[in-house]
XYZ file of C-alpha atoms in Angstrom:
685
model
C 7.984 35.606 9.438
C 6.681 39.251 8.889
C 10.195 40.126 7.301
C 9.291 37.877 4.617
C 5.733 39.126 3.920
C 5.757 41.858 1.153
C 3.979 45.132 1.881
C 1.430 44.815 -0.583
C 0.744 41.283 0.748
C 0.549 42.903 4.394
C -1.964 45.306 2.966
C -4.034 43.006 1.555
C -4.035 40.448 4.664
C -4.961 43.772 6.760
C -7.944 44.116 4.401
C -8.904 40.501 4.807
C -8.883 40.638 8.400
C -10.986 43.909 8.188
C -13.620 42.246 6.099
C -13.568 38.778 8.308
C -13.457 40.967 11.333
C -16.198 42.690 9.967
C -18.378 39.538 9.140
C -17.800 38.270 12.379
C -18.949 41.294 13.659
C -22.325 41.305 11.925
C -22.663 37.383 12.263
C -22.756 38.007 16.067
C -25.169 41.228 15.984
C -27.635 38.897 13.854
C -27.434 36.181 16.726
C -27.760 38.770 19.341
C -30.638 40.529 18.019
C -32.375 37.177 16.901
C -31.650 35.983 20.504
C -33.796 38.944 21.951
C -36.620 39.846 19.782
C -37.032 36.702 17.834
C -38.928 36.176 14.756
C -37.837 34.279 11.569
C -34.448 32.977 11.149
C -34.833 33.344 7.479
C -34.710 36.681 7.740
C -31.597 37.260 9.669
C -30.089 34.813 7.481
C -30.491 37.197 4.023
C -29.869 40.135 5.592
C -26.423 38.570 7.020
C -25.646 37.178 3.890
C -26.533 40.568 1.919
C -24.782 42.752 4.236
C -21.811 40.069 4.241
C -21.129 40.306 0.820
C -21.463 44.071 0.795
C -19.129 44.057 3.686
C -16.812 41.679 1.746
C -16.683 43.884 -1.637
C -16.546 47.516 0.378
C -13.253 45.665 1.639
C -12.145 44.480 -1.374
C -12.695 47.641 -3.740
C -10.821 49.613 -0.638
C -7.916 47.338 -0.714
C -7.517 47.175 -4.416
C -7.864 51.230 -4.136
C -5.064 51.529 -1.019
C -2.712 48.905 -3.076
C -3.110 51.008 -6.428
C -2.390 54.032 -5.005
C -0.456 53.670 -1.459
C 0.912 50.018 -1.514
C 2.409 49.858 -4.835
C 3.572 54.071 -4.837
C 5.088 53.058 -1.412
C 7.165 50.289 -3.257
C 8.113 52.310 -6.029
C 9.521 55.259 -3.768
C 11.257 52.673 -1.557
C 12.931 51.475 -4.927
C 13.990 54.577 -6.463
C 15.665 55.695 -3.300
C 17.221 52.386 -3.230
C 18.482 52.468 -6.444
C 19.594 56.051 -5.871
C 21.511 55.027 -2.569
C 22.962 52.342 -4.829
C 24.083 53.773 -7.932
C 24.308 57.770 -8.892
C 20.845 58.739 -11.114
C 20.755 62.240 -11.771
C 16.877 62.036 -12.891
C 14.489 63.158 -10.554
C 12.204 60.869 -8.870
C 8.579 60.752 -10.845
C 6.116 61.942 -8.193
C 2.631 61.329 -10.401
C 2.384 57.704 -9.057
C 2.550 58.621 -5.492
C 0.115 62.147 -5.778
C -2.339 60.575 -2.794
C 0.729 59.838 -0.543
C 0.524 63.641 0.621
C 4.456 64.778 1.287
C 5.790 61.175 1.078
C 6.915 61.648 -3.120
C 7.960 65.563 -2.211
C 10.280 64.318 0.908
C 11.716 61.569 -1.325
C 12.940 64.106 -4.127
C 14.364 66.136 -0.848
C 15.884 63.490 -0.004
C 17.717 62.565 -3.305
C 18.560 66.041 -4.108
C 20.418 66.305 -0.588
C 21.955 62.854 -2.161
C 22.624 64.661 -5.390
C 24.246 67.549 -4.296
C 26.170 65.762 -1.830
C 27.799 63.436 -4.504
C 28.599 66.548 -6.486
C 30.316 67.917 -3.414
C 32.392 65.158 -2.782
C 32.980 64.711 -6.863
C 34.155 68.473 -6.852
C 36.764 67.732 -3.885
C 38.075 64.649 -5.591
C 38.363 66.857 -8.749
C 40.219 69.382 -7.452
C 42.267 67.179 -5.356
C 43.655 65.221 -8.253
C 43.687 68.106 -10.665
C 47.359 67.479 -10.560
C 47.159 63.869 -11.604
C 45.052 64.372 -14.219
C 47.406 66.636 -15.719
C 50.065 63.940 -15.384
C 47.643 61.249 -16.499
C 46.847 63.218 -19.954
C 50.649 63.813 -20.782
C 51.051 60.220 -20.143
C 47.902 59.199 -22.324
C 49.556 61.589 -25.331
C 53.054 60.137 -25.296
C 52.174 56.499 -24.710
C 49.365 57.057 -27.325
C 51.424 58.400 -30.069
C 54.586 56.309 -29.556
C 56.094 54.609 -32.791
C 56.744 51.688 -30.656
C 54.026 49.153 -29.889
C 53.774 49.181 -25.524
C 52.023 46.353 -23.536
C 51.916 46.260 -19.651
C 50.510 42.912 -18.551
C 49.918 40.945 -15.551
C 52.426 38.054 -14.524
C 49.385 36.136 -15.982
C 49.818 37.617 -18.897
C 46.258 39.624 -18.989
C 46.792 43.130 -20.527
C 46.803 46.340 -18.378
C 47.812 48.676 -21.150
C 48.121 49.077 -24.735
C 48.719 51.887 -27.137
C 47.565 53.010 -30.745
C 51.109 51.103 -31.951
C 50.285 47.873 -30.435
C 46.787 47.921 -31.424
C 48.275 48.353 -35.058
C 50.768 45.441 -34.875
C 48.916 42.952 -32.800
C 45.296 43.562 -33.682
C 42.391 42.328 -31.508
C 43.713 43.627 -28.050
C 41.793 44.751 -25.153
C 41.924 45.239 -21.763
C 41.847 42.026 -19.416
C 42.307 39.826 -22.676
C 45.404 37.334 -22.618
C 48.658 38.802 -24.465
C 49.480 35.110 -25.627
C 45.975 35.417 -27.530
C 47.894 37.542 -30.146
C 51.422 36.929 -29.636
C 53.300 33.494 -29.718
C 53.771 32.588 -26.242
C 57.232 30.477 -26.014
C 59.589 33.556 -26.859
C 57.884 35.528 -24.619
C 57.988 32.817 -21.668
C 61.755 32.432 -22.298
C 62.120 35.823 -22.304
C 60.605 36.026 -18.893
C 62.140 33.107 -17.353
C 65.486 34.859 -18.571
C 64.568 38.115 -16.954
C 63.600 36.480 -13.718
C 67.000 34.846 -13.534
C 68.746 38.244 -13.550
C 67.034 39.701 -11.403
C 67.604 36.773 -8.969
C 71.210 37.860 -9.558
C 70.141 41.526 -8.878
C 70.190 42.623 -12.502
C 67.388 44.976 -13.708
C 68.181 45.246 -17.669
C 65.451 44.602 -20.007
C 65.317 41.514 -21.549
C 65.542 41.263 -25.748
C 63.826 38.734 -28.063
C 62.710 38.131 -31.436
C 58.647 37.193 -31.165
C 56.012 36.460 -33.902
C 52.372 37.396 -33.810
C 49.891 34.604 -33.231
C 48.980 34.534 -36.491
C 52.837 34.256 -37.781
C 51.969 37.369 -40.325
C 54.767 39.554 -38.409
C 58.095 39.323 -36.589
C 58.669 41.745 -33.665
C 61.938 43.144 -32.044
C 60.659 43.232 -28.459
C 62.051 43.781 -25.254
C 60.468 42.865 -21.880
C 60.767 44.647 -18.268
C 59.815 43.930 -15.138
C 57.236 45.756 -12.966
C 57.961 45.559 -9.111
C 56.227 46.619 -6.313
C 57.485 46.320 -2.928
C 59.761 43.753 -4.074
C 57.364 41.647 -5.846
C 56.609 41.104 -9.567
C 53.295 43.083 -10.297
C 53.427 42.307 -14.016
C 55.771 43.280 -16.700
C 56.291 46.057 -19.822
C 56.783 45.137 -23.274
C 58.074 47.311 -25.838
C 58.391 46.351 -30.003
C 58.676 47.181 -33.521
C 57.740 45.468 -36.388
C 61.046 43.891 -37.741
C 59.010 41.506 -40.608
C 60.686 44.030 -43.150
C 64.095 44.381 -41.844
C 64.618 40.268 -41.590
C 62.994 40.112 -45.185
C 65.716 42.396 -45.994
C 68.209 40.531 -44.554
C 67.174 37.527 -45.987
C 67.149 39.195 -49.433
C 70.931 40.507 -48.814
C 72.145 37.466 -47.606
C 70.624 35.190 -50.745
C 71.905 37.913 -53.075
C 75.666 37.339 -51.439
C 74.944 33.735 -52.065
C 73.930 34.329 -55.506
C 76.586 36.445 -56.376
C 78.944 33.916 -55.467
C 77.607 31.244 -57.279
C 77.399 33.521 -60.249
C 80.740 34.852 -60.422
C 82.774 31.310 -59.371
C 82.092 29.422 -62.319
C 83.561 32.556 -64.782
C 85.963 33.737 -62.347
C 87.506 29.829 -62.336
C 86.917 29.803 -65.923
C 88.911 33.040 -66.636
C 91.753 31.669 -64.570
C 91.848 28.679 -66.233
C 92.061 30.390 -69.819
C 94.634 32.183 -68.437
C 96.656 29.758 -67.134
C 96.162 27.504 -70.782
C 97.955 30.750 -72.696
C 100.749 31.119 -70.280
C 101.152 27.503 -70.604
C 101.620 27.535 -74.485
C 103.892 30.780 -75.204
C 103.913 29.101 -79.074
C 100.177 28.995 -79.327
C 99.064 30.033 -83.010
C 96.903 33.179 -83.845
C 94.136 31.197 -84.245
C 93.890 29.863 -81.120
C 94.913 32.501 -79.347
C 91.937 34.736 -80.806
C 89.953 31.519 -79.699
C 91.162 31.980 -76.074
C 90.485 35.809 -76.280
C 87.042 35.720 -77.530
C 86.026 32.869 -74.461
C 87.891 34.999 -72.214
C 85.707 38.344 -73.424
C 82.495 36.171 -73.041
C 83.178 34.519 -69.259
C 84.247 38.755 -68.767
C 80.991 39.829 -70.157
C 78.825 36.921 -68.438
C 80.898 38.138 -65.134
C 79.777 41.812 -65.555
C 76.248 40.591 -66.045
C 76.242 39.163 -63.443
C 77.692 41.808 -61.070
C 75.162 44.012 -62.517
C 71.856 41.782 -61.485
C 72.902 41.970 -58.491
C 73.817 45.306 -58.380
C 70.154 46.129 -59.283
C 68.386 43.698 -56.602
C 70.665 45.198 -53.382
C 69.586 48.743 -54.982
C 65.970 47.476 -54.616
C 66.793 45.730 -51.065
C 68.287 48.397 -49.572
C 65.465 50.832 -50.870
C 62.977 48.979 -48.870
C 64.986 49.275 -45.774
C 65.159 53.298 -46.160
C 62.529 54.666 -43.721
C 60.352 56.514 -46.166
C 57.093 57.971 -45.157
C 55.071 60.894 -46.944
C 56.440 64.105 -46.894
C 54.817 67.183 -47.909
C 57.328 69.198 -50.827
C 57.034 72.601 -49.031
C 58.158 71.080 -45.891
C 61.404 70.545 -47.568
C 61.177 73.836 -48.786
C 60.735 75.259 -45.430
C 63.707 73.429 -43.941
C 65.719 74.567 -46.722
C 64.477 78.689 -46.135
C 65.371 78.244 -42.586
C 68.602 77.024 -43.161
C 69.964 78.869 -46.127
C 68.184 82.436 -46.248
C 68.562 84.674 -48.665
C 68.069 84.149 -52.608
C 66.051 81.186 -52.375
C 62.201 81.018 -53.324
C 59.720 78.294 -54.248
C 57.305 77.890 -56.868
C 54.209 75.478 -57.625
C 51.646 73.555 -55.297
C 52.512 71.300 -52.576
C 53.217 67.566 -53.708
C 53.848 64.715 -51.825
C 56.816 62.417 -52.165
C 58.047 59.645 -50.162
C 61.362 59.978 -48.947
C 63.626 60.926 -45.764
C 62.849 64.501 -45.547
C 65.766 65.000 -43.649
C 68.032 63.310 -45.960
C 66.779 64.855 -48.808
C 66.958 68.450 -47.229
C 70.376 68.056 -46.114
C 71.377 66.758 -49.677
C 69.386 69.920 -51.247
C 71.147 72.190 -48.784
C 74.664 71.208 -49.568
C 74.211 71.498 -53.524
C 72.308 75.251 -53.066
C 75.694 75.905 -50.564
C 77.858 74.781 -53.117
C 76.416 76.580 -55.898
C 76.003 79.483 -54.079
C 80.008 78.841 -53.954
C 79.849 81.253 -57.085
C 79.159 84.446 -57.187
C 77.605 84.559 -60.639
C 74.904 82.415 -60.081
C 71.427 83.844 -58.315
C 67.790 83.300 -58.861
C 67.344 80.069 -56.948
C 64.019 78.388 -57.700
C 62.935 75.223 -56.138
C 59.871 73.466 -57.646
C 58.377 69.888 -57.297
C 56.455 69.029 -60.196
C 54.726 65.525 -60.543
C 55.670 63.472 -63.611
C 53.648 60.204 -63.725
C 54.770 57.956 -60.652
C 57.379 60.624 -59.350
C 57.912 64.177 -58.228
C 60.464 65.956 -59.618
C 62.566 68.481 -57.173
C 63.888 71.155 -59.440
C 66.553 73.755 -58.415
C 66.618 76.389 -61.047
C 69.116 79.182 -61.398
C 70.673 81.880 -63.590
C 74.522 81.407 -64.104
C 77.319 79.166 -64.980
C 76.442 75.481 -65.237
C 77.697 73.128 -62.803
C 80.132 69.916 -63.676
C 79.284 66.319 -62.723
C 82.389 66.364 -61.152
C 81.814 68.886 -58.896
C 78.122 67.297 -58.227
C 80.021 64.017 -57.402
C 82.251 65.818 -55.189
C 79.539 67.426 -53.221
C 78.017 63.918 -52.580
C 81.115 62.363 -51.607
C 81.031 63.552 -47.915
C 79.318 62.400 -45.171
C 75.726 63.300 -45.387
C 75.298 64.381 -41.576
C 76.825 63.476 -37.836
C 73.271 62.019 -37.222
C 73.967 59.593 -40.092
C 77.387 58.511 -39.345
C 79.466 57.564 -42.292
C 76.303 57.722 -44.281
C 77.036 59.968 -47.910
C 75.067 61.494 -49.852
C 75.684 59.346 -52.794
C 74.017 56.542 -50.185
C 71.109 58.670 -49.810
C 70.465 58.858 -53.167
C 71.027 54.766 -53.631
C 68.705 54.575 -50.621
C 65.781 56.413 -52.332
C 66.729 54.690 -55.694
C 67.202 57.783 -57.419
C 69.674 60.523 -59.128
C 70.605 63.847 -58.866
C 72.033 65.217 -62.489
C 72.473 68.849 -64.044
C 70.887 70.023 -67.267
C 70.464 73.400 -69.211
C 67.187 75.299 -69.525
C 66.114 78.276 -71.833
C 66.999 81.059 -69.201
C 69.455 78.759 -67.398
C 70.525 75.624 -65.583
C 68.155 73.244 -63.316
C 68.847 70.193 -60.968
C 66.610 67.308 -60.900
C 65.976 64.723 -58.137
C 63.527 62.551 -59.071
C 61.524 60.680 -55.785
C 58.595 58.672 -55.674
C 55.386 60.176 -55.462
C 52.962 59.393 -52.311
C 49.428 60.317 -51.814
C 48.613 63.025 -49.367
C 47.896 61.516 -45.780
C 44.355 61.385 -44.632
C 43.814 63.586 -41.655
C 41.120 62.565 -39.130
C 40.915 63.711 -35.932
C 42.981 61.864 -33.276
C 41.322 59.264 -31.325
C 41.849 59.415 -27.196
C 41.354 55.997 -26.204
C 40.263 57.140 -22.987
C 40.030 53.160 -22.429
C 43.450 51.799 -23.137
C 44.975 50.980 -19.624
C 43.556 49.928 -16.278
C 46.026 49.268 -14.052
C 43.660 47.974 -11.222
C 42.758 45.057 -13.077
C 41.595 42.237 -10.424
C 43.686 39.561 -9.559
C 44.170 36.024 -11.225
C 41.414 34.183 -11.448
C 41.020 31.605 -8.538
C 38.200 28.606 -8.111
C 34.868 28.545 -10.372
C 33.553 31.263 -12.194
C 30.415 30.839 -10.525
C 31.810 31.701 -7.275
C 33.848 34.954 -8.520
C 32.801 38.095 -7.769
C 30.485 40.023 -10.369
C 32.928 43.221 -9.868
C 36.018 40.587 -10.922
C 34.408 39.612 -14.314
C 34.775 40.603 -17.660
C 31.413 41.250 -19.861
C 29.981 41.711 -23.823
C 27.123 43.379 -23.578
C 25.631 43.033 -27.019
C 22.527 42.937 -29.278
C 21.724 41.512 -32.799
C 19.028 43.086 -35.406
C 17.245 40.401 -37.572
C 15.232 39.523 -40.549
C 12.394 39.076 -38.058
C 11.385 37.269 -35.019
C 11.407 33.638 -35.697
C 14.729 32.026 -35.931
C 13.559 28.423 -36.259
C 11.348 29.773 -38.930
C 14.076 31.007 -41.466
C 14.942 34.937 -39.580
C 18.625 35.527 -39.510
C 20.816 38.235 -38.222
C 21.379 41.404 -40.343
C 23.515 43.460 -37.622
C 25.468 42.207 -34.321
C 26.974 44.818 -31.934
C 28.873 44.536 -28.468
C 30.936 46.574 -26.128
C 33.171 44.904 -23.478
C 32.544 46.109 -19.553
C 35.744 45.522 -17.424
C 36.526 46.286 -14.406
C 33.113 48.052 -14.228
C 34.135 50.305 -16.841
C 32.598 50.603 -20.671
C 35.285 50.537 -22.723
C 34.001 52.425 -25.718
C 36.948 51.896 -27.722
C 36.801 48.313 -28.010
C 33.635 47.638 -29.822
C 32.369 44.993 -32.212
C 30.187 46.023 -35.037
C 28.962 44.600 -37.974
C 26.405 44.135 -40.509
C 25.624 40.847 -41.805
C 24.369 39.352 -44.745
C 21.561 37.366 -44.200
C 21.576 35.246 -47.037
C 17.841 36.077 -47.351
C 15.606 38.933 -48.395
C 15.027 41.775 -45.136
C 11.411 42.139 -45.183
C 10.056 45.947 -45.427
C 8.351 45.382 -41.810
C 11.492 44.725 -40.542
C 13.513 47.397 -42.327
C 11.324 49.785 -40.969
C 12.582 48.935 -37.419
C 16.074 49.006 -37.832
C 16.594 50.931 -41.199
C 18.809 47.855 -42.728
C 17.807 46.838 -45.977
C 18.884 44.284 -48.792
C 21.252 47.132 -50.256
C 22.529 48.025 -46.796
C 24.184 44.547 -46.144
C 25.392 44.016 -49.691
C 29.508 42.990 -49.650
C 28.899 42.605 -45.703
C 30.184 39.186 -44.324
C 27.778 36.673 -43.612
C 26.727 34.875 -40.314
C 29.637 32.608 -40.482
C 32.220 34.961 -40.748
C 30.807 37.554 -38.382
C 29.932 34.773 -35.682
C 33.837 33.596 -35.753
C 34.938 37.018 -34.923
C 32.257 37.831 -32.488
C 33.119 34.383 -30.707
C 36.778 35.905 -30.809
C 36.063 39.173 -29.152
C 33.461 37.687 -26.479
C 36.706 35.052 -25.786
C 36.581 34.933 -21.514
C 33.839 37.082 -21.044
C 29.952 36.680 -19.391
C 27.468 37.475 -22.251
C 24.823 40.332 -21.206
C 21.758 41.238 -23.285
C 18.385 42.629 -22.973
C 15.887 39.501 -24.033
C 19.165 37.346 -23.911
C 17.204 34.431 -25.184
C 15.859 36.090 -28.085
C 19.839 37.072 -29.000
C 21.334 33.794 -27.736
C 18.856 31.746 -29.927
C 20.102 32.948 -33.259
C 23.787 32.375 -32.197
C 23.319 28.874 -30.743
C 21.468 27.803 -33.921
C 24.616 28.463 -35.951
C 27.242 26.739 -33.763
C 27.608 23.819 -35.870
C 28.175 25.447 -38.831
C 30.550 27.974 -37.094
C 32.304 25.181 -35.538
C 32.385 26.711 -32.152
C 30.285 26.919 -29.181
C 28.569 29.820 -27.135
C 29.164 28.355 -23.897
C 29.679 31.656 -21.978
C 27.559 32.717 -18.997
C 24.663 34.810 -20.021
C 22.774 37.258 -17.876
C 19.496 38.739 -18.988
C 18.899 42.527 -18.184
C 15.171 41.914 -18.457
C 15.505 39.098 -15.873
C 17.676 41.264 -13.584
C 15.375 43.891 -13.496
C 12.696 41.615 -12.519
C 14.729 40.134 -9.810
C 15.704 43.884 -8.545
C 12.419 45.287 -8.835
C 9.362 42.998 -8.592
C 6.919 45.250 -8.307
C 7.339 47.212 -11.791
C 5.488 45.777 -14.603
C 7.302 47.410 -17.301
C 11.081 45.995 -17.936
C 11.580 47.331 -21.326
C 14.810 48.806 -22.236
C 13.514 52.303 -22.742
C 12.006 51.526 -19.031
C 15.041 50.386 -17.536
C 16.976 53.549 -19.328
C 14.360 55.863 -17.356
C 14.738 53.972 -14.263
C 18.480 54.345 -14.086
C 18.600 58.134 -15.738
C 20.428 56.492 -19.218
C 19.664 58.894 -21.922
C 18.693 56.744 -25.500
C 19.420 59.069 -28.552
C 16.754 58.307 -31.017
C 18.832 58.026 -33.781
C 20.950 54.924 -31.927
C 17.793 53.331 -30.754
C 17.180 49.890 -32.676
C 21.175 50.054 -33.962
C 22.819 46.757 -32.818
C 25.570 49.106 -31.154
C 23.033 52.059 -30.111
C 21.017 49.327 -27.896
C 24.222 47.447 -27.114
C 25.728 50.628 -25.562
C 22.255 51.552 -23.579
C 22.095 47.788 -22.132
C 25.618 47.659 -21.386
C 25.370 51.667 -19.255
C 21.735 49.942 -17.501
C 23.501 46.844 -16.705
C 26.654 48.844 -15.242
C 24.280 50.563 -12.594
C 22.485 47.017 -12.040
C 25.828 46.038 -11.177
C 25.751 48.522 -8.079
C 22.348 47.396 -7.300
C 23.113 43.826 -7.247
C 25.471 44.628 -4.300
C 23.002 46.185 -2.135
C 20.720 43.265 -2.436
C 23.033 41.096 -1.772
C 24.002 39.381 -5.084
C 27.531 39.435 -4.930
C 28.840 36.362 -7.061
C 28.198 35.392 -10.586
C 26.224 32.397 -9.567
C 24.084 33.851 -7.320
C 23.082 36.353 -10.026
C 22.188 33.290 -12.638
C 20.324 31.689 -9.904
C 18.371 35.248 -9.155
C 17.507 35.339 -12.787
C 16.405 31.558 -13.314
C 14.148 32.473 -10.379
C 12.911 35.187 -12.664
C 12.435 33.071 -15.827
C 9.044 32.696 -15.523
C 7.912 36.332 -15.785
C 9.298 36.230 -19.921
C 5.561 34.738 -20.921
C 3.920 38.004 -18.738
C 5.981 41.099 -19.556
C 6.604 42.911 -22.599
C 10.599 43.429 -23.760
């Protein structure tokens, strides 16, 4: 029974027993005195009542002092030590509340310091042993992040274990432990996996290629899938893909052009043949009739030439789209020429950006310059990049004799490079939709090569995205969600900023943000953060708290658009918030308009804190952050994302404490929260 009694209750019972025992001794003494000395009974009764009340009051006063200065500090110290035993908290224990406990608080801090030192030593040992592994990991991350192709590694049940930046750009809302089939049409992938399994059964381990579409149908991807096997069992698969949308469109357009050309030339060709047959069939045809026939032949020929020219123009446009043309700096092309053709060659003018195949253009210009240098009378070669409206003209100037169009054509008629196979210099020009020609200048001659201008690329710091893979995801879910361990669940920790505190009286959300926790890790690269236009005025009192006013949300999505995006972000996750009932009320009230239900399991850090620390009087976010050693940046406080991040840090520490306290499943955590629901009326949040 004593194990069910708290420390404070035991102290209270002790002082109550002491008071009752004192009362009993007092009554016994008065009775004994009256029995020996006699006298009026009323005097003994009054004396006993006065002494008894004083004794009870003294016991209660001492008990309260003992509770405030001994029992509560002991409980606080015990909770702090238990917290530090369960999670890594760097902050020292506050000794002020336990100042009357003598050396107990310093001893607790000494234990904390020793535990921290042990953890630091252990961390250093682990860091030393894994230094080589970390180097390999950094190389792996850099290679994977900057691959031009999209890469996704998934579990057998299609949950994402890894993705790179290219995959994120092609597929959109990717996230660790989220289903790949939510962003990719599942049927082609399933068929490819089945074919891959059949190959594996035959002892073949080649990748399976297939064409897939994104879930929205906006893009088509050329993909190949390979198995990941561990100890002979399939542990997942690797999917590598690139965007084939433009390739398919170009292929379809070329097919259409071919069919259009056939239809366009069939009738004029047939008409020309019929006219020739008619002329040959009548050798004695009169001059007037013969002239009419030849006029008709010329008309059909002109129509045939016009159709061919139309198709040629459209073919040039289609092939230009297929040529890979990134934005290239003009001085990068010029530097490549300098390295290849040292000597009489210099550059003038400012840097310009052109959209081209930089290698092809460099090879083209190098061939021309080598050809021009073949005549010793030419010198003073100067390259310039001159902007001219939507184009940038690359100009090659020289002094000396001109060059003929026939000579330029011969230079362009040879294969461009071994790397391009049979592609000619002329093919490269056609692929870029341009021409190369020579003309005289006041001081000599020049060659002109116009190319499409491009905007200078925006240079931003590289995003390291340290959370783009996790190969230790828990196994597929089995059984009811409530029975699953907390460590196997994905969480979305979120927060909202609003126009006020009364959603049922018309207050609205002005900002909503969330961050995902997967496998115990806060995925700082997978966050949701958006301002929301509430469709009403934001009071100055609310702006003073979160800094968001009417001008800030102008042009932001309304709560319906933002709510639907947030609902998709939360798919398959448990929702977590500080004072979750407040934030969930705003979301629940919009369900009918959204056409969606926020029926996710919900955990509240206020209620969990009350369950873990029932003696604590303060369960505000600042108090929890202080307890778990989480630093709250002042500039991020009372912003939805800043508070969501702080709550996520607190909740991640709470997960360890819940395990220590015996709460291991989602159902147990919800049950403990429900037990604490009554404290919401007594606590400040």
